[in-house]
Amino acid sequence: MRTRRIGELGVGAIGLGGMPMSIEGRPDEQRSIATIHAALNAGVTLIDTADAYHLHADEVGHNESLIARALAGYDGDTSDVLVATKGGHLRPGDGSWTQDGSPEHLKEACDASLKRLGVEAIGLYQFHRPDPEVPYEESIGALRDLLDAGKIRYAGVSNANSEQIRQAGDILGDRLVSVQNQFSPAFRSSEAELELCARMGIAFLPWSPLGGISKAGELGSRFAPFAEVAKAHEVSPQQVCLAWMLAKAPVVIPIPGSSRPETILDSVRAVDLELTSEELGRLDAAG
């Protein structure tokens, strides 16, 4: 697996998004753990999760706990695995998503995530989504306090615009190492944030890079150029999509969600797919 950087850490250029293993339509735990182990075997060293990846109100942090069990049960070395989690987004249990970006909540959420992950410090802790009821600088200030307390090693922001990224950088300095925004062939409005991250040297982690759980399998039929390039290379349209993202900038580290070993293994192969400038131009124009 080729590597890219998050802060001072080298991680595999393709990460694993854990959300499909814990929300609606999630598989049994055995298959999820097999998926995580397959990713580790393939060289994935970035696993993305959040305390909000769960179904019911009484199982907050389901995905964090699942990942902790998978890592504990893995028979290889996991010392280089970076588990990135998030706080500030909530699921009350009725299918809705809400926000709480108050410093009090973020600090309590971080403590709970620490316990579920079974670590002394979280490798990368990200503010999940801006809360319109809380000034952004207060939420980011909570990340600064968590860094100062040694509870998290690095900080990131998610679903942030360019102004918010700059604001977080002013508050956190070089301890702001990542931005996690939605980006895919169908959703390109974060291109400006991607370019900003490239200039700042901050990792850009596209979430739902293949279009989301329900639409990832249809990527080739929805965007014909991705299917055409895939056919020419005898690979999947999903591999082409991830290779296209990797070519955008050296800071891009896609985190495709997966709940089956075969899908994450297909995604990982994108690191070895070289696309021509003509192909990249066709894909850029396919949105």
XYZ file of C-alpha atoms in Angstrom:
287
model
C 0.000 0.000 0.000
C 1.327 3.410 -0.929
C 1.181 5.936 1.881
C 0.178 9.546 2.390
C 0.504 11.786 5.411
C -1.803 12.907 8.179
C 0.230 15.236 10.340
C 3.522 13.448 10.927
C 1.965 10.018 10.393
C 2.146 7.936 7.236
C -1.087 6.069 6.480
C -2.284 3.956 3.593
C -3.494 6.105 0.693
C -6.931 4.455 0.902
C -8.697 4.363 4.260
C -11.732 2.440 5.503
C -14.974 4.173 6.460
C -16.765 2.267 9.187
C -20.252 3.796 9.000
C -21.944 1.055 6.851
C -21.125 -1.503 9.539
C -23.251 0.235 12.158
C -26.186 2.153 10.671
C -29.239 1.067 8.672
C -28.677 -2.142 6.720
C -25.626 -3.102 8.754
C -24.378 -6.699 8.489
C -23.733 -9.139 11.310
C -20.661 -8.465 13.406
C -18.706 -11.413 11.997
C -18.821 -9.985 8.477
C -17.894 -6.516 9.695
C -14.868 -7.815 11.570
C -13.859 -9.844 8.515
C -14.047 -6.624 6.486
C -11.807 -4.744 8.916
C -9.309 -7.610 8.997
C -9.261 -7.790 5.187
C -8.532 -4.066 5.073
C -5.678 -4.429 7.545
C -4.232 -7.332 5.587
C -4.298 -5.157 2.454
C -2.316 -2.369 4.119
C -5.114 -0.037 5.235
C -3.915 1.877 8.292
C -6.590 4.598 8.533
C -10.005 3.604 9.875
C -12.625 6.321 10.169
C -15.495 6.131 12.634
C -17.706 8.348 14.829
C -19.709 8.044 18.010
C -22.853 8.752 15.939
C -22.471 5.610 13.814
C -25.188 3.558 15.452
C -28.906 2.814 15.147
C -30.515 2.970 18.560
C -30.265 5.568 21.290
C -28.841 3.024 23.739
C -25.901 2.002 21.530
C -24.016 5.260 20.983
C -20.533 4.463 19.709
C -21.520 1.088 18.213
C -18.972 1.468 15.420
C -16.177 2.579 17.730
C -16.714 -0.485 19.923
C -16.852 -2.736 16.864
C -13.556 -1.403 15.540
C -11.935 -1.796 18.962
C -12.990 -5.461 19.069
C -11.767 -6.053 15.522
C -8.367 -4.569 16.275
C -8.067 -6.539 19.521
C -8.863 -9.757 17.655
C -6.466 -9.171 14.770
C -3.458 -11.475 14.725
C -1.098 -8.940 13.164
C 0.562 -5.717 14.282
C -1.855 -2.809 14.663
C 0.567 -0.299 16.161
C 0.565 1.765 12.959
C -3.235 1.888 12.604
C -4.742 5.351 13.005
C -8.331 5.251 14.232
C -10.010 8.566 13.509
C -13.267 9.273 15.287
C -15.622 12.231 15.491
C -17.908 14.000 17.941
C -20.601 16.657 17.745
C -23.137 14.807 15.587
C -25.867 12.804 17.327
C -28.499 10.207 16.449
C -31.387 10.301 18.923
C -32.499 6.848 17.757
C -35.433 7.850 15.551
C -33.376 7.935 12.359
C -32.640 11.659 12.564
C -29.290 13.412 12.929
C -28.768 16.405 15.225
C -25.797 18.534 16.308
C -24.233 19.522 19.605
C -21.020 21.444 19.147
C -20.863 22.816 22.677
C -17.451 22.458 24.329
C -19.071 20.588 27.208
C -20.566 17.979 24.917
C -17.432 17.547 22.816
C -15.291 16.949 25.882
C -17.771 14.451 27.316
C -18.057 12.732 23.927
C -14.285 12.467 23.643
C -14.039 10.850 27.088
C -16.686 8.305 26.085
C -14.905 7.572 22.794
C -11.634 7.043 24.654
C -13.277 4.359 26.781
C -14.929 2.600 23.854
C -11.735 2.573 21.797
C -9.705 1.468 24.811
C -6.864 3.943 24.225
C -5.088 6.540 26.316
C -5.268 9.121 23.539
C -7.305 9.216 20.324
C -5.056 9.426 17.277
C -7.306 11.810 15.319
C -10.401 13.445 16.775
C -12.628 15.415 14.420
C -15.434 17.905 14.981
C -18.161 16.123 13.054
C -20.432 18.918 11.869
C -20.786 22.646 12.655
C -23.574 23.446 15.099
C -25.499 26.579 14.078
C -26.314 27.190 17.744
C -22.666 27.314 18.860
C -19.975 29.726 17.629
C -17.503 27.725 15.563
C -14.513 29.050 17.476
C -15.958 27.645 20.717
C -16.249 24.163 19.236
C -12.713 24.312 17.861
C -11.535 25.656 21.191
C -12.726 22.412 22.744
C -10.457 20.481 20.359
C -7.570 22.721 21.418
C -8.301 21.927 25.062
C -8.431 18.186 24.319
C -5.075 18.437 22.537
C -3.568 20.339 25.459
C -4.906 17.718 27.870
C -3.279 14.913 25.881
C -6.585 13.175 25.225
C -6.180 13.459 21.448
C -2.980 13.522 19.377
C -4.309 15.347 16.323
C -7.448 17.285 15.464
C -9.559 17.539 12.329
C -12.782 19.126 11.144
C -15.552 17.652 9.049
C -18.231 19.208 6.836
C -16.370 22.513 7.020
C -16.217 25.334 4.491
C -13.050 27.211 3.560
C -13.599 29.979 6.106
C -14.102 27.447 8.887
C -10.981 25.537 7.864
C -8.928 28.728 8.053
C -10.497 29.588 11.405
C -9.667 26.142 12.774
C -6.112 26.509 11.495
C -5.752 29.832 13.291
C -6.856 28.247 16.565
C -5.106 24.870 16.308
C -2.011 25.678 14.267
C -0.174 22.648 12.922
C -2.262 20.378 15.142
C -5.097 20.707 12.605
C -4.173 17.868 10.254
C -7.317 16.905 8.333
C -10.576 17.994 6.764
C -13.256 15.395 6.092
C -15.863 16.593 3.586
C -18.235 14.916 1.182
C -16.714 14.574 -2.274
C -17.653 12.257 -5.143
C -18.484 12.358 -8.859
C -21.996 13.418 -7.855
C -20.923 15.901 -5.160
C -18.135 18.269 -6.115
C -18.946 21.390 -4.148
C -16.025 20.669 -1.791
C -13.463 21.137 -4.570
C -12.518 24.548 -3.140
C -11.895 23.003 0.289
C -9.813 20.231 -1.308
C -7.658 22.830 -3.056
C -7.310 24.821 0.174
C -6.147 21.718 2.031
C -3.567 21.077 -0.689
C -2.194 24.608 -0.222
C -2.182 24.261 3.571
C -0.690 20.759 3.562
C -3.694 19.328 5.409
C -5.078 15.884 4.581
C -8.398 15.934 2.742
C -10.523 12.868 3.527
C -13.447 12.517 1.080
C -16.438 10.832 2.710
C -18.897 8.891 0.560
C -16.321 9.034 -2.270
C -18.275 6.471 -4.293
C -21.612 8.240 -3.869
C -22.948 6.731 -0.654
C -24.057 3.337 0.580
C -27.085 3.011 -1.671
C -25.513 4.424 -4.845
C -21.901 3.204 -4.855
C -22.773 0.164 -6.937
C -24.400 2.359 -9.592
C -21.425 4.673 -10.085
C -20.591 3.341 -13.546
C -24.159 3.535 -14.815
C -24.646 7.048 -13.433
C -21.371 8.425 -14.790
C -20.512 6.815 -18.110
C -16.894 8.094 -18.399
C -15.992 6.228 -15.199
C -17.371 3.013 -16.710
C -15.552 3.644 -19.998
C -12.191 4.225 -18.334
C -12.783 1.202 -16.108
C -13.415 -0.990 -19.149
C -10.194 0.200 -20.769
C -8.197 -0.740 -17.673
C -10.238 -3.887 -16.885
C -11.049 -2.650 -13.391
C -14.197 -1.472 -11.607
C -15.633 2.048 -11.993
C -15.197 2.364 -8.232
C -11.442 1.821 -8.566
C -11.308 4.460 -11.285
C -13.180 6.895 -9.044
C -10.735 6.480 -6.174
C -7.700 6.713 -8.477
C -9.170 9.921 -9.935
C -9.435 11.353 -6.409
C -5.894 10.331 -5.505
C -4.683 12.181 -8.597
C -6.376 15.410 -7.445
C -3.684 16.224 -4.873
C -1.141 14.395 -2.689
C -3.192 15.307 0.406
C -6.294 13.348 -0.692
C -6.973 10.117 1.237
C -10.383 8.664 0.321
C -12.240 6.726 3.020
C -14.743 4.533 1.162
C -17.274 2.925 3.452
C -17.461 -0.838 3.293
C -19.134 -3.736 5.051
C -17.826 -6.568 2.841
C -14.211 -7.737 2.436
C -14.464 -7.833 -1.357
C -15.451 -4.171 -1.666
C -12.633 -2.768 0.465
C -10.143 -5.005 -1.348
C -11.363 -3.642 -4.671
C -11.015 -0.092 -3.359
C -7.462 -0.636 -2.149
C -6.330 -1.607 -5.658
C -6.977 1.974 -6.772
C -3.570 3.011 -5.402
C -1.880 1.117 -8.251
C -4.133 2.424 -11.024
C -2.392 5.049 -13.151
C -4.726 7.235 -15.203
C -3.612 9.371 -18.116
C -4.100 13.122 -18.195
C -6.662 12.617 -20.962
C -8.603 10.150 -18.806
C -8.471 12.454 -15.804
C -9.814 15.281 -17.923
C -12.740 13.149 -19.080
C -13.527 12.222 -15.485
C -13.282 15.834 -14.345
C -15.869 16.739 -16.970
C -18.229 13.910 -16.033
C -20.009 15.622 -13.156
